[in-house]
Amino acid sequence: MDPNEDKAKARRAFRLDLLKLFIDKIALGAVVVLFGFLANKWFEKYKFRLSEQRFFMEQRLESIKKIQTAYTVMFHKFDNYTLRGYSRPVDYQARYDSAVDGYTRALDEHGTLLSPQTLERMDYQGWLFQNFKYQDVAAQASYRNFFYDLYREFYLQAKVELGVIPDTARHPVEFDEWSHAKADSLGAQAFFDANFEKWKQRRDAMAGNF
């Protein structure tokens, strides 16, 4: 066999091996670059989702703060004006009515980001307080315990909405769920009576277990 031919074959084989190695490195580099590109795109999307979630959480927190402020004003008007011996201002009923309207307005303006369940429960709260816009609120002292549980229910639901506590906690009030059409048809007093009776039966049942 010609030694020169053997050398030529060896050189060709060596070059072929180099070419294969070069191609393998290019392929590996391309895979690494592609992986890095995809990983970067995924990370950017992940950061965007986190940023978006944080934005909506901050907006939801701000919404609840505004609704909570209006609710607290409304509740304390009821609490003060139904307290026996409390020196009420002459226009206490108008002040109470204004506080109820303020809560309704806050819920309308800032309730968009709330979950449907939370919005519904906070809406029911407003309906119950609205019932005494048509009556003398100062004469409703017998409902103070019920309204105190409504107050506790509001703050519990706010914590559930913000993810502070799970929605497995026992709610102080379980609302009798009415549609707007039913409430409009039967009226505020009927809605109030149904929910007060439900609360009272639940309270009595719990008391009987002790």
mmCIF file with all atom_site columns, C-alpha atoms in Angstrom:
data_model
loop_
_atom_site.group_PDB
_atom_site.id
_atom_site.type_symbol
_atom_site.label_atom_id
_atom_site.label_alt_id
_atom_site.label_comp_id
_atom_site.label_asym_id
_atom_site.label_entity_id
_atom_site.label_seq_id
_atom_site.pdbx_PDB_ins_code
_atom_site.Cartn_x
_atom_site.Cartn_y
_atom_site.Cartn_z
_atom_site.occupancy
_atom_site.B_iso_or_equiv
_atom_site.pdbx_formal_charge
_atom_site.auth_seq_id
_atom_site.auth_comp_id
_atom_site.auth_asym_id
_atom_site.auth_atom_id
_atom_site.pdbx_PDB_model_num
ATOM 1   C CA . MET A 1 1   ? 0.000   0.000  0.000  1.00 0.00 ? 1   MET A CA 1
ATOM 2   C CA . ASP A 1 2   ? 1.269   3.448  -0.889 1.00 0.00 ? 2   ASP A CA 1
ATOM 3   C CA . PRO A 1 3   ? 2.390   5.273  2.301  1.00 0.00 ? 3   PRO A CA 1
ATOM 4   C CA . ASN A 1 4   ? 1.367   8.601  0.782  1.00 0.00 ? 4   ASN A CA 1
ATOM 5   C CA . GLU A 1 5   ? -2.144  7.301  0.209  1.00 0.00 ? 5   GLU A CA 1
ATOM 6   C CA . ASP A 1 6   ? -2.316  6.139  3.820  1.00 0.00 ? 6   ASP A CA 1
ATOM 7   C CA . LYS A 1 7   ? -1.246  9.561  4.983  1.00 0.00 ? 7   LYS A CA 1
ATOM 8   C CA . ALA A 1 8   ? -3.820  11.202 2.760  1.00 0.00 ? 8   ALA A CA 1
ATOM 9   C CA . LYS A 1 9   ? -6.534  8.957  4.166  1.00 0.00 ? 9   LYS A CA 1
ATOM 10  C CA . ALA A 1 10  ? -5.397  9.717  7.698  1.00 0.00 ? 10  ALA A CA 1
ATOM 11  C CA . ARG A 1 11  ? -5.481  13.452 6.969  1.00 0.00 ? 11  ARG A CA 1
ATOM 12  C CA . ARG A 1 12  ? -8.967  13.167 5.478  1.00 0.00 ? 12  ARG A CA 1
ATOM 13  C CA . ALA A 1 13  ? -10.151 11.159 8.484  1.00 0.00 ? 13  ALA A CA 1
ATOM 14  C CA . PHE A 1 14  ? -8.614  13.716 10.841 1.00 0.00 ? 14  PHE A CA 1
ATOM 15  C CA . ARG A 1 15  ? -10.243 16.577 8.982  1.00 0.00 ? 15  ARG A CA 1
ATOM 16  C CA . LEU A 1 16  ? -13.557 14.724 9.019  1.00 0.00 ? 16  LEU A CA 1
ATOM 17  C CA . ASP A 1 17  ? -13.261 14.230 12.768 1.00 0.00 ? 17  ASP A CA 1
ATOM 18  C CA . LEU A 1 18  ? -12.477 17.915 13.183 1.00 0.00 ? 18  LEU A CA 1
ATOM 19  C CA . LEU A 1 19  ? -15.474 18.818 11.055 1.00 0.00 ? 19  LEU A CA 1
ATOM 20  C CA . LYS A 1 20  ? -17.731 16.543 13.107 1.00 0.00 ? 20  LYS A CA 1
ATOM 21  C CA . LEU A 1 21  ? -16.365 18.027 16.325 1.00 0.00 ? 21  LEU A CA 1
ATOM 22  C CA . PHE A 1 22  ? -16.898 21.523 14.952 1.00 0.00 ? 22  PHE A CA 1
ATOM 23  C CA . ILE A 1 23  ? -20.461 20.716 13.903 1.00 0.00 ? 23  ILE A CA 1
ATOM 24  C CA . ASP A 1 24  ? -21.158 19.116 17.290 1.00 0.00 ? 24  ASP A CA 1
ATOM 25  C CA . LYS A 1 25  ? -19.873 22.213 19.057 1.00 0.00 ? 25  LYS A CA 1
ATOM 26  C CA . ILE A 1 26  ? -21.962 24.474 16.841 1.00 0.00 ? 26  ILE A CA 1
ATOM 27  C CA . ALA A 1 27  ? -25.027 22.320 17.491 1.00 0.00 ? 27  ALA A CA 1
ATOM 28  C CA . LEU A 1 28  ? -24.360 22.322 21.236 1.00 0.00 ? 28  LEU A CA 1
ATOM 29  C CA . GLY A 1 29  ? -23.813 26.059 21.179 1.00 0.00 ? 29  GLY A CA 1
ATOM 30  C CA . ALA A 1 30  ? -27.041 26.564 19.262 1.00 0.00 ? 30  ALA A CA 1
ATOM 31  C CA . VAL A 1 31  ? -28.905 24.438 21.810 1.00 0.00 ? 31  VAL A CA 1
ATOM 32  C CA . VAL A 1 32  ? -27.379 26.413 24.676 1.00 0.00 ? 32  VAL A CA 1
ATOM 33  C CA . VAL A 1 33  ? -28.243 29.724 23.002 1.00 0.00 ? 33  VAL A CA 1
ATOM 34  C CA . LEU A 1 34  ? -31.778 28.548 22.245 1.00 0.00 ? 34  LEU A CA 1
ATOM 35  C CA . PHE A 1 35  ? -32.230 27.267 25.794 1.00 0.00 ? 35  PHE A CA 1
ATOM 36  C CA . GLY A 1 36  ? -30.914 30.543 27.173 1.00 0.00 ? 36  GLY A CA 1
ATOM 37  C CA . PHE A 1 37  ? -33.240 32.511 24.903 1.00 0.00 ? 37  PHE A CA 1
ATOM 38  C CA . LEU A 1 38  ? -36.279 30.431 25.878 1.00 0.00 ? 38  LEU A CA 1
ATOM 39  C CA . ALA A 1 39  ? -35.341 30.534 29.562 1.00 0.00 ? 39  ALA A CA 1
ATOM 40  C CA . ASN A 1 40  ? -34.974 34.305 29.378 1.00 0.00 ? 40  ASN A CA 1
ATOM 41  C CA . LYS A 1 41  ? -38.347 34.654 27.632 1.00 0.00 ? 41  LYS A CA 1
ATOM 42  C CA . TRP A 1 42  ? -39.964 32.436 30.273 1.00 0.00 ? 42  TRP A CA 1
ATOM 43  C CA . PHE A 1 43  ? -38.321 34.419 33.069 1.00 0.00 ? 43  PHE A CA 1
ATOM 44  C CA . GLU A 1 44  ? -39.479 37.693 31.549 1.00 0.00 ? 44  GLU A CA 1
ATOM 45  C CA . LYS A 1 45  ? -43.041 36.360 31.304 1.00 0.00 ? 45  LYS A CA 1
ATOM 46  C CA . TYR A 1 46  ? -42.806 35.079 34.879 1.00 0.00 ? 46  TYR A CA 1
ATOM 47  C CA . LYS A 1 47  ? -41.608 38.480 36.110 1.00 0.00 ? 47  LYS A CA 1
ATOM 48  C CA . PHE A 1 48  ? -44.411 40.164 34.172 1.00 0.00 ? 48  PHE A CA 1
ATOM 49  C CA . ARG A 1 49  ? -47.021 37.852 35.708 1.00 0.00 ? 49  ARG A CA 1
ATOM 50  C CA . LEU A 1 50  ? -45.632 38.496 39.187 1.00 0.00 ? 50  LEU A CA 1
ATOM 51  C CA . SER A 1 51  ? -45.648 42.229 38.534 1.00 0.00 ? 51  SER A CA 1
ATOM 52  C CA . GLU A 1 52  ? -49.200 42.040 37.207 1.00 0.00 ? 52  GLU A CA 1
ATOM 53  C CA . GLN A 1 53  ? -50.359 39.994 40.201 1.00 0.00 ? 53  GLN A CA 1
ATOM 54  C CA . ARG A 1 54  ? -48.686 42.420 42.578 1.00 0.00 ? 54  ARG A CA 1
ATOM 55  C CA . PHE A 1 55  ? -50.329 45.368 40.818 1.00 0.00 ? 55  PHE A CA 1
ATOM 56  C CA . PHE A 1 56  ? -53.800 43.840 41.076 1.00 0.00 ? 56  PHE A CA 1
ATOM 57  C CA . MET A 1 57  ? -53.198 42.839 44.704 1.00 0.00 ? 57  MET A CA 1
ATOM 58  C CA . GLU A 1 58  ? -52.199 46.417 45.530 1.00 0.00 ? 58  GLU A CA 1
ATOM 59  C CA . GLN A 1 59  ? -55.254 47.731 43.684 1.00 0.00 ? 59  GLN A CA 1
ATOM 60  C CA . ARG A 1 60  ? -57.491 45.244 45.489 1.00 0.00 ? 60  ARG A CA 1
ATOM 61  C CA . LEU A 1 61  ? -55.989 46.256 48.838 1.00 0.00 ? 61  LEU A CA 1
ATOM 62  C CA . GLU A 1 62  ? -56.587 49.919 48.048 1.00 0.00 ? 62  GLU A CA 1
ATOM 63  C CA . SER A 1 63  ? -60.185 49.175 47.025 1.00 0.00 ? 63  SER A CA 1
ATOM 64  C CA . ILE A 1 64  ? -60.877 47.270 50.229 1.00 0.00 ? 64  ILE A CA 1
ATOM 65  C CA . LYS A 1 65  ? -59.356 50.064 52.320 1.00 0.00 ? 65  LYS A CA 1
ATOM 66  C CA . LYS A 1 66  ? -61.750 52.597 50.799 1.00 0.00 ? 66  LYS A CA 1
ATOM 67  C CA . ILE A 1 67  ? -64.762 50.317 51.190 1.00 0.00 ? 67  ILE A CA 1
ATOM 68  C CA . GLN A 1 68  ? -63.681 49.474 54.737 1.00 0.00 ? 68  GLN A CA 1
ATOM 69  C CA . THR A 1 69  ? -63.436 53.150 55.661 1.00 0.00 ? 69  THR A CA 1
ATOM 70  C CA . ALA A 1 70  ? -66.986 53.786 54.444 1.00 0.00 ? 70  ALA A CA 1
ATOM 71  C CA . TYR A 1 71  ? -68.246 50.639 56.200 1.00 0.00 ? 71  TYR A CA 1
ATOM 72  C CA . THR A 1 72  ? -66.632 51.618 59.498 1.00 0.00 ? 72  THR A CA 1
ATOM 73  C CA . VAL A 1 73  ? -68.269 55.052 59.376 1.00 0.00 ? 73  VAL A CA 1
ATOM 74  C CA . MET A 1 74  ? -71.652 53.456 58.646 1.00 0.00 ? 74  MET A CA 1
ATOM 75  C CA . PHE A 1 75  ? -71.334 50.851 61.389 1.00 0.00 ? 75  PHE A CA 1
ATOM 76  C CA . HIS A 1 76  ? -70.262 53.355 64.034 1.00 0.00 ? 76  HIS A CA 1
ATOM 77  C CA . LYS A 1 77  ? -73.204 55.587 63.173 1.00 0.00 ? 77  LYS A CA 1
ATOM 78  C CA . PHE A 1 78  ? -75.528 52.643 63.860 1.00 0.00 ? 78  PHE A CA 1
ATOM 79  C CA . ASP A 1 79  ? -73.579 51.632 66.956 1.00 0.00 ? 79  ASP A CA 1
ATOM 80  C CA . ASN A 1 80  ? -73.611 55.123 68.466 1.00 0.00 ? 80  ASN A CA 1
ATOM 81  C CA . TYR A 1 81  ? -77.192 56.021 67.633 1.00 0.00 ? 81  TYR A CA 1
ATOM 82  C CA . THR A 1 82  ? -78.612 52.768 69.030 1.00 0.00 ? 82  THR A CA 1
ATOM 83  C CA . LEU A 1 83  ? -76.616 53.005 72.256 1.00 0.00 ? 83  LEU A CA 1
ATOM 84  C CA . ARG A 1 84  ? -78.901 53.762 75.183 1.00 0.00 ? 84  ARG A CA 1
ATOM 85  C CA . GLY A 1 85  ? -77.954 56.985 76.916 1.00 0.00 ? 85  GLY A CA 1
ATOM 86  C CA . TYR A 1 86  ? -75.939 58.259 73.945 1.00 0.00 ? 86  TYR A CA 1
ATOM 87  C CA . SER A 1 87  ? -76.434 61.960 73.268 1.00 0.00 ? 87  SER A CA 1
ATOM 88  C CA . ARG A 1 88  ? -77.448 61.945 69.616 1.00 0.00 ? 88  ARG A CA 1
ATOM 89  C CA . PRO A 1 89  ? -77.200 64.995 67.361 1.00 0.00 ? 89  PRO A CA 1
ATOM 90  C CA . VAL A 1 90  ? -80.507 66.434 66.212 1.00 0.00 ? 90  VAL A CA 1
ATOM 91  C CA . ASP A 1 91  ? -79.894 65.289 62.641 1.00 0.00 ? 91  ASP A CA 1
ATOM 92  C CA . TYR A 1 92  ? -78.714 61.777 63.572 1.00 0.00 ? 92  TYR A CA 1
ATOM 93  C CA . GLN A 1 93  ? -81.054 60.072 61.103 1.00 0.00 ? 93  GLN A CA 1
ATOM 94  C CA . ALA A 1 94  ? -79.778 62.179 58.208 1.00 0.00 ? 94  ALA A CA 1
ATOM 95  C CA . ARG A 1 95  ? -76.204 61.406 59.250 1.00 0.00 ? 95  ARG A CA 1
ATOM 96  C CA . TYR A 1 96  ? -76.952 57.702 59.361 1.00 0.00 ? 96  TYR A CA 1
ATOM 97  C CA . ASP A 1 97  ? -78.637 57.825 55.942 1.00 0.00 ? 97  ASP A CA 1
ATOM 98  C CA . SER A 1 98  ? -75.641 59.689 54.519 1.00 0.00 ? 98  SER A CA 1
ATOM 99  C CA . ALA A 1 99  ? -73.227 57.077 55.912 1.00 0.00 ? 99  ALA A CA 1
ATOM 100 C CA . VAL A 1 100 ? -75.249 54.255 54.334 1.00 0.00 ? 100 VAL A CA 1
ATOM 101 C CA . ASP A 1 101 ? -75.236 56.081 51.004 1.00 0.00 ? 101 ASP A CA 1
ATOM 102 C CA . GLY A 1 102 ? -71.483 56.582 51.375 1.00 0.00 ? 102 GLY A CA 1
ATOM 103 C CA . TYR A 1 103 ? -70.924 52.863 51.808 1.00 0.00 ? 103 TYR A CA 1
ATOM 104 C CA . THR A 1 104 ? -73.099 52.034 48.804 1.00 0.00 ? 104 THR A CA 1
ATOM 105 C CA . ARG A 1 105 ? -71.195 54.559 46.719 1.00 0.00 ? 105 ARG A CA 1
ATOM 106 C CA . ALA A 1 106 ? -67.803 53.207 47.851 1.00 0.00 ? 106 ALA A CA 1
ATOM 107 C CA . LEU A 1 107 ? -68.857 49.672 46.946 1.00 0.00 ? 107 LEU A CA 1
ATOM 108 C CA . ASP A 1 108 ? -70.063 50.817 43.518 1.00 0.00 ? 108 ASP A CA 1
ATOM 109 C CA . GLU A 1 109 ? -66.858 52.746 42.830 1.00 0.00 ? 109 GLU A CA 1
ATOM 110 C CA . HIS A 1 110 ? -64.262 50.359 44.257 1.00 0.00 ? 110 HIS A CA 1
ATOM 111 C CA . GLY A 1 111 ? -65.840 46.906 44.162 1.00 0.00 ? 111 GLY A CA 1
ATOM 112 C CA . THR A 1 112 ? -64.820 46.085 40.585 1.00 0.00 ? 112 THR A CA 1
ATOM 113 C CA . LEU A 1 113 ? -61.673 44.166 41.545 1.00 0.00 ? 113 LEU A CA 1
ATOM 114 C CA . LEU A 1 114 ? -63.304 42.140 44.310 1.00 0.00 ? 114 LEU A CA 1
ATOM 115 C CA . SER A 1 115 ? -64.234 38.511 43.800 1.00 0.00 ? 115 SER A CA 1
ATOM 116 C CA . PRO A 1 116 ? -67.940 37.892 43.045 1.00 0.00 ? 116 PRO A CA 1
ATOM 117 C CA . GLN A 1 117 ? -68.408 36.187 46.418 1.00 0.00 ? 117 GLN A CA 1
ATOM 118 C CA . THR A 1 118 ? -66.903 39.060 48.400 1.00 0.00 ? 118 THR A CA 1
ATOM 119 C CA . LEU A 1 119 ? -68.784 41.677 46.388 1.00 0.00 ? 119 LEU A CA 1
ATOM 120 C CA . GLU A 1 120 ? -72.055 39.829 46.988 1.00 0.00 ? 120 GLU A CA 1
ATOM 121 C CA . ARG A 1 121 ? -71.494 39.559 50.745 1.00 0.00 ? 121 ARG A CA 1
ATOM 122 C CA . MET A 1 122 ? -70.511 43.193 51.047 1.00 0.00 ? 122 MET A CA 1
ATOM 123 C CA . ASP A 1 123 ? -73.556 44.119 48.983 1.00 0.00 ? 123 ASP A CA 1
ATOM 124 C CA . TYR A 1 124 ? -75.795 42.219 51.408 1.00 0.00 ? 124 TYR A CA 1
ATOM 125 C CA . GLN A 1 125 ? -74.244 44.211 54.245 1.00 0.00 ? 125 GLN A CA 1
ATOM 126 C CA . GLY A 1 126 ? -75.343 47.422 52.577 1.00 0.00 ? 126 GLY A CA 1
ATOM 127 C CA . TRP A 1 127 ? -78.886 46.123 52.076 1.00 0.00 ? 127 TRP A CA 1
ATOM 128 C CA . LEU A 1 128 ? -79.208 45.321 55.782 1.00 0.00 ? 128 LEU A CA 1
ATOM 129 C CA . PHE A 1 129 ? -78.020 48.746 56.887 1.00 0.00 ? 129 PHE A CA 1
ATOM 130 C CA . GLN A 1 130 ? -80.252 50.399 54.278 1.00 0.00 ? 130 GLN A CA 1
ATOM 131 C CA . ASN A 1 131 ? -83.316 48.956 55.974 1.00 0.00 ? 131 ASN A CA 1
ATOM 132 C CA . PHE A 1 132 ? -83.022 51.536 58.756 1.00 0.00 ? 132 PHE A CA 1
ATOM 133 C CA . LYS A 1 133 ? -82.912 54.446 56.348 1.00 0.00 ? 133 LYS A CA 1
ATOM 134 C CA . TYR A 1 134 ? -86.699 54.081 56.325 1.00 0.00 ? 134 TYR A CA 1
ATOM 135 C CA . GLN A 1 135 ? -87.089 53.774 60.104 1.00 0.00 ? 135 GLN A CA 1
ATOM 136 C CA . ASP A 1 136 ? -85.836 55.492 63.226 1.00 0.00 ? 136 ASP A CA 1
ATOM 137 C CA . VAL A 1 137 ? -82.356 54.022 63.587 1.00 0.00 ? 137 VAL A CA 1
ATOM 138 C CA . ALA A 1 138 ? -82.223 55.017 67.258 1.00 0.00 ? 138 ALA A CA 1
ATOM 139 C CA . ALA A 1 139 ? -85.094 52.617 67.979 1.00 0.00 ? 139 ALA A CA 1
ATOM 140 C CA . GLN A 1 140 ? -83.169 49.559 66.739 1.00 0.00 ? 140 GLN A CA 1
ATOM 141 C CA . ALA A 1 141 ? -81.149 48.727 69.863 1.00 0.00 ? 141 ALA A CA 1
ATOM 142 C CA . SER A 1 142 ? -82.503 45.157 69.874 1.00 0.00 ? 142 SER A CA 1
ATOM 143 C CA . TYR A 1 143 ? -80.429 44.452 66.750 1.00 0.00 ? 143 TYR A CA 1
ATOM 144 C CA . ARG A 1 144 ? -77.077 45.525 68.176 1.00 0.00 ? 144 ARG A CA 1
ATOM 145 C CA . ASN A 1 145 ? -75.741 41.967 68.585 1.00 0.00 ? 145 ASN A CA 1
ATOM 146 C CA . PHE A 1 146 ? -76.753 41.111 65.027 1.00 0.00 ? 146 PHE A CA 1
ATOM 147 C CA . PHE A 1 147 ? -75.000 44.180 63.669 1.00 0.00 ? 147 PHE A CA 1
ATOM 148 C CA . TYR A 1 148 ? -71.915 43.485 65.745 1.00 0.00 ? 148 TYR A CA 1
ATOM 149 C CA . ASP A 1 149 ? -71.686 40.086 64.041 1.00 0.00 ? 149 ASP A CA 1
ATOM 150 C CA . LEU A 1 150 ? -72.176 41.823 60.683 1.00 0.00 ? 150 LEU A CA 1
ATOM 151 C CA . TYR A 1 151 ? -69.191 44.000 61.579 1.00 0.00 ? 151 TYR A CA 1
ATOM 152 C CA . ARG A 1 152 ? -67.082 40.932 62.379 1.00 0.00 ? 152 ARG A CA 1
ATOM 153 C CA . GLU A 1 153 ? -68.279 39.270 59.169 1.00 0.00 ? 153 GLU A CA 1
ATOM 154 C CA . PHE A 1 154 ? -67.188 42.238 57.071 1.00 0.00 ? 154 PHE A CA 1
ATOM 155 C CA . TYR A 1 155 ? -63.636 42.190 58.404 1.00 0.00 ? 155 TYR A CA 1
ATOM 156 C CA . LEU A 1 156 ? -63.362 38.417 58.120 1.00 0.00 ? 156 LEU A CA 1
ATOM 157 C CA . GLN A 1 157 ? -64.460 38.561 54.474 1.00 0.00 ? 157 GLN A CA 1
ATOM 158 C CA . ALA A 1 158 ? -61.945 41.332 53.780 1.00 0.00 ? 158 ALA A CA 1
ATOM 159 C CA . LYS A 1 159 ? -59.159 39.101 55.135 1.00 0.00 ? 159 LYS A CA 1
ATOM 160 C CA . VAL A 1 160 ? -60.372 36.198 52.997 1.00 0.00 ? 160 VAL A CA 1
ATOM 161 C CA . GLU A 1 161 ? -60.366 38.430 49.919 1.00 0.00 ? 161 GLU A CA 1
ATOM 162 C CA . LEU A 1 162 ? -56.773 39.490 50.567 1.00 0.00 ? 162 LEU A CA 1
ATOM 163 C CA . GLY A 1 163 ? -55.633 35.919 51.185 1.00 0.00 ? 163 GLY A CA 1
ATOM 164 C CA . VAL A 1 164 ? -54.757 36.590 54.829 1.00 0.00 ? 164 VAL A CA 1
ATOM 165 C CA . ILE A 1 165 ? -56.946 33.696 55.981 1.00 0.00 ? 165 ILE A CA 1
ATOM 166 C CA . PRO A 1 166 ? -58.553 30.816 54.050 1.00 0.00 ? 166 PRO A CA 1
ATOM 167 C CA . ASP A 1 167 ? -62.267 30.796 53.315 1.00 0.00 ? 167 ASP A CA 1
ATOM 168 C CA . THR A 1 168 ? -62.635 27.795 55.606 1.00 0.00 ? 168 THR A CA 1
ATOM 169 C CA . ALA A 1 169 ? -62.971 30.004 58.675 1.00 0.00 ? 169 ALA A CA 1
ATOM 170 C CA . ARG A 1 170 ? -66.348 30.054 60.397 1.00 0.00 ? 170 ARG A CA 1
ATOM 171 C CA . HIS A 1 171 ? -68.304 33.113 59.289 1.00 0.00 ? 171 HIS A CA 1
ATOM 172 C CA . PRO A 1 172 ? -70.175 35.035 62.013 1.00 0.00 ? 172 PRO A CA 1
ATOM 173 C CA . VAL A 1 173 ? -73.069 35.555 59.571 1.00 0.00 ? 173 VAL A CA 1
ATOM 174 C CA . GLU A 1 174 ? -74.345 33.293 56.799 1.00 0.00 ? 174 GLU A CA 1
ATOM 175 C CA . PHE A 1 175 ? -76.489 35.452 54.542 1.00 0.00 ? 175 PHE A CA 1
ATOM 176 C CA . ASP A 1 176 ? -79.829 34.438 53.113 1.00 0.00 ? 176 ASP A CA 1
ATOM 177 C CA . GLU A 1 177 ? -78.873 34.787 49.456 1.00 0.00 ? 177 GLU A CA 1
ATOM 178 C CA . TRP A 1 178 ? -81.322 36.877 47.449 1.00 0.00 ? 178 TRP A CA 1
ATOM 179 C CA . SER A 1 179 ? -81.115 38.155 43.912 1.00 0.00 ? 179 SER A CA 1
ATOM 180 C CA . HIS A 1 180 ? -81.570 41.869 43.241 1.00 0.00 ? 180 HIS A CA 1
ATOM 181 C CA . ALA A 1 181 ? -84.885 41.068 41.577 1.00 0.00 ? 181 ALA A CA 1
ATOM 182 C CA . LYS A 1 182 ? -86.158 39.252 44.669 1.00 0.00 ? 182 LYS A CA 1
ATOM 183 C CA . ALA A 1 183 ? -84.998 42.037 46.971 1.00 0.00 ? 183 ALA A CA 1
ATOM 184 C CA . ASP A 1 184 ? -86.659 44.667 44.774 1.00 0.00 ? 184 ASP A CA 1
ATOM 185 C CA . SER A 1 185 ? -89.853 42.624 44.705 1.00 0.00 ? 185 SER A CA 1
ATOM 186 C CA . LEU A 1 186 ? -90.133 41.828 48.423 1.00 0.00 ? 186 LEU A CA 1
ATOM 187 C CA . GLY A 1 187 ? -88.438 44.911 49.838 1.00 0.00 ? 187 GLY A CA 1
ATOM 188 C CA . ALA A 1 188 ? -85.690 45.801 52.303 1.00 0.00 ? 188 ALA A CA 1
ATOM 189 C CA . GLN A 1 189 ? -87.679 44.802 55.384 1.00 0.00 ? 189 GLN A CA 1
ATOM 190 C CA . ALA A 1 190 ? -88.313 41.280 54.080 1.00 0.00 ? 190 ALA A CA 1
ATOM 191 C CA . PHE A 1 191 ? -84.618 40.822 53.294 1.00 0.00 ? 191 PHE A CA 1
ATOM 192 C CA . PHE A 1 192 ? -83.683 42.098 56.739 1.00 0.00 ? 192 PHE A CA 1
ATOM 193 C CA . ASP A 1 193 ? -86.190 39.843 58.501 1.00 0.00 ? 193 ASP A CA 1
ATOM 194 C CA . ALA A 1 194 ? -85.017 36.755 56.593 1.00 0.00 ? 194 ALA A CA 1
ATOM 195 C CA . ASN A 1 195 ? -81.380 37.371 57.475 1.00 0.00 ? 195 ASN A CA 1
ATOM 196 C CA . PHE A 1 196 ? -82.023 38.317 61.078 1.00 0.00 ? 196 PHE A CA 1
ATOM 197 C CA . GLU A 1 197 ? -84.089 35.161 61.566 1.00 0.00 ? 197 GLU A CA 1
ATOM 198 C CA . LYS A 1 198 ? -81.385 33.027 59.955 1.00 0.00 ? 198 LYS A CA 1
ATOM 199 C CA . TRP A 1 199 ? -78.730 34.589 62.190 1.00 0.00 ? 199 TRP A CA 1
ATOM 200 C CA . LYS A 1 200 ? -80.873 34.098 65.299 1.00 0.00 ? 200 LYS A CA 1
ATOM 201 C CA . GLN A 1 201 ? -81.604 30.439 64.526 1.00 0.00 ? 201 GLN A CA 1
ATOM 202 C CA . ARG A 1 202 ? -77.926 29.767 63.911 1.00 0.00 ? 202 ARG A CA 1
ATOM 203 C CA . ARG A 1 203 ? -76.953 31.507 67.148 1.00 0.00 ? 203 ARG A CA 1
ATOM 204 C CA . ASP A 1 204 ? -79.580 29.588 69.147 1.00 0.00 ? 204 ASP A CA 1
ATOM 205 C CA . ALA A 1 205 ? -78.487 26.291 67.595 1.00 0.00 ? 205 ALA A CA 1
ATOM 206 C CA . MET A 1 206 ? -74.885 26.965 68.559 1.00 0.00 ? 206 MET A CA 1
ATOM 207 C CA . ALA A 1 207 ? -75.894 27.943 72.085 1.00 0.00 ? 207 ALA A CA 1
ATOM 208 C CA . GLY A 1 208 ? -77.778 24.653 72.406 1.00 0.00 ? 208 GLY A CA 1
ATOM 209 C CA . ASN A 1 209 ? -74.592 22.725 71.665 1.00 0.00 ? 209 ASN A CA 1
ATOM 210 C CA . PHE A 1 210 ? -72.901 23.960 74.823 1.00 0.00 ? 210 PHE A CA 1
#
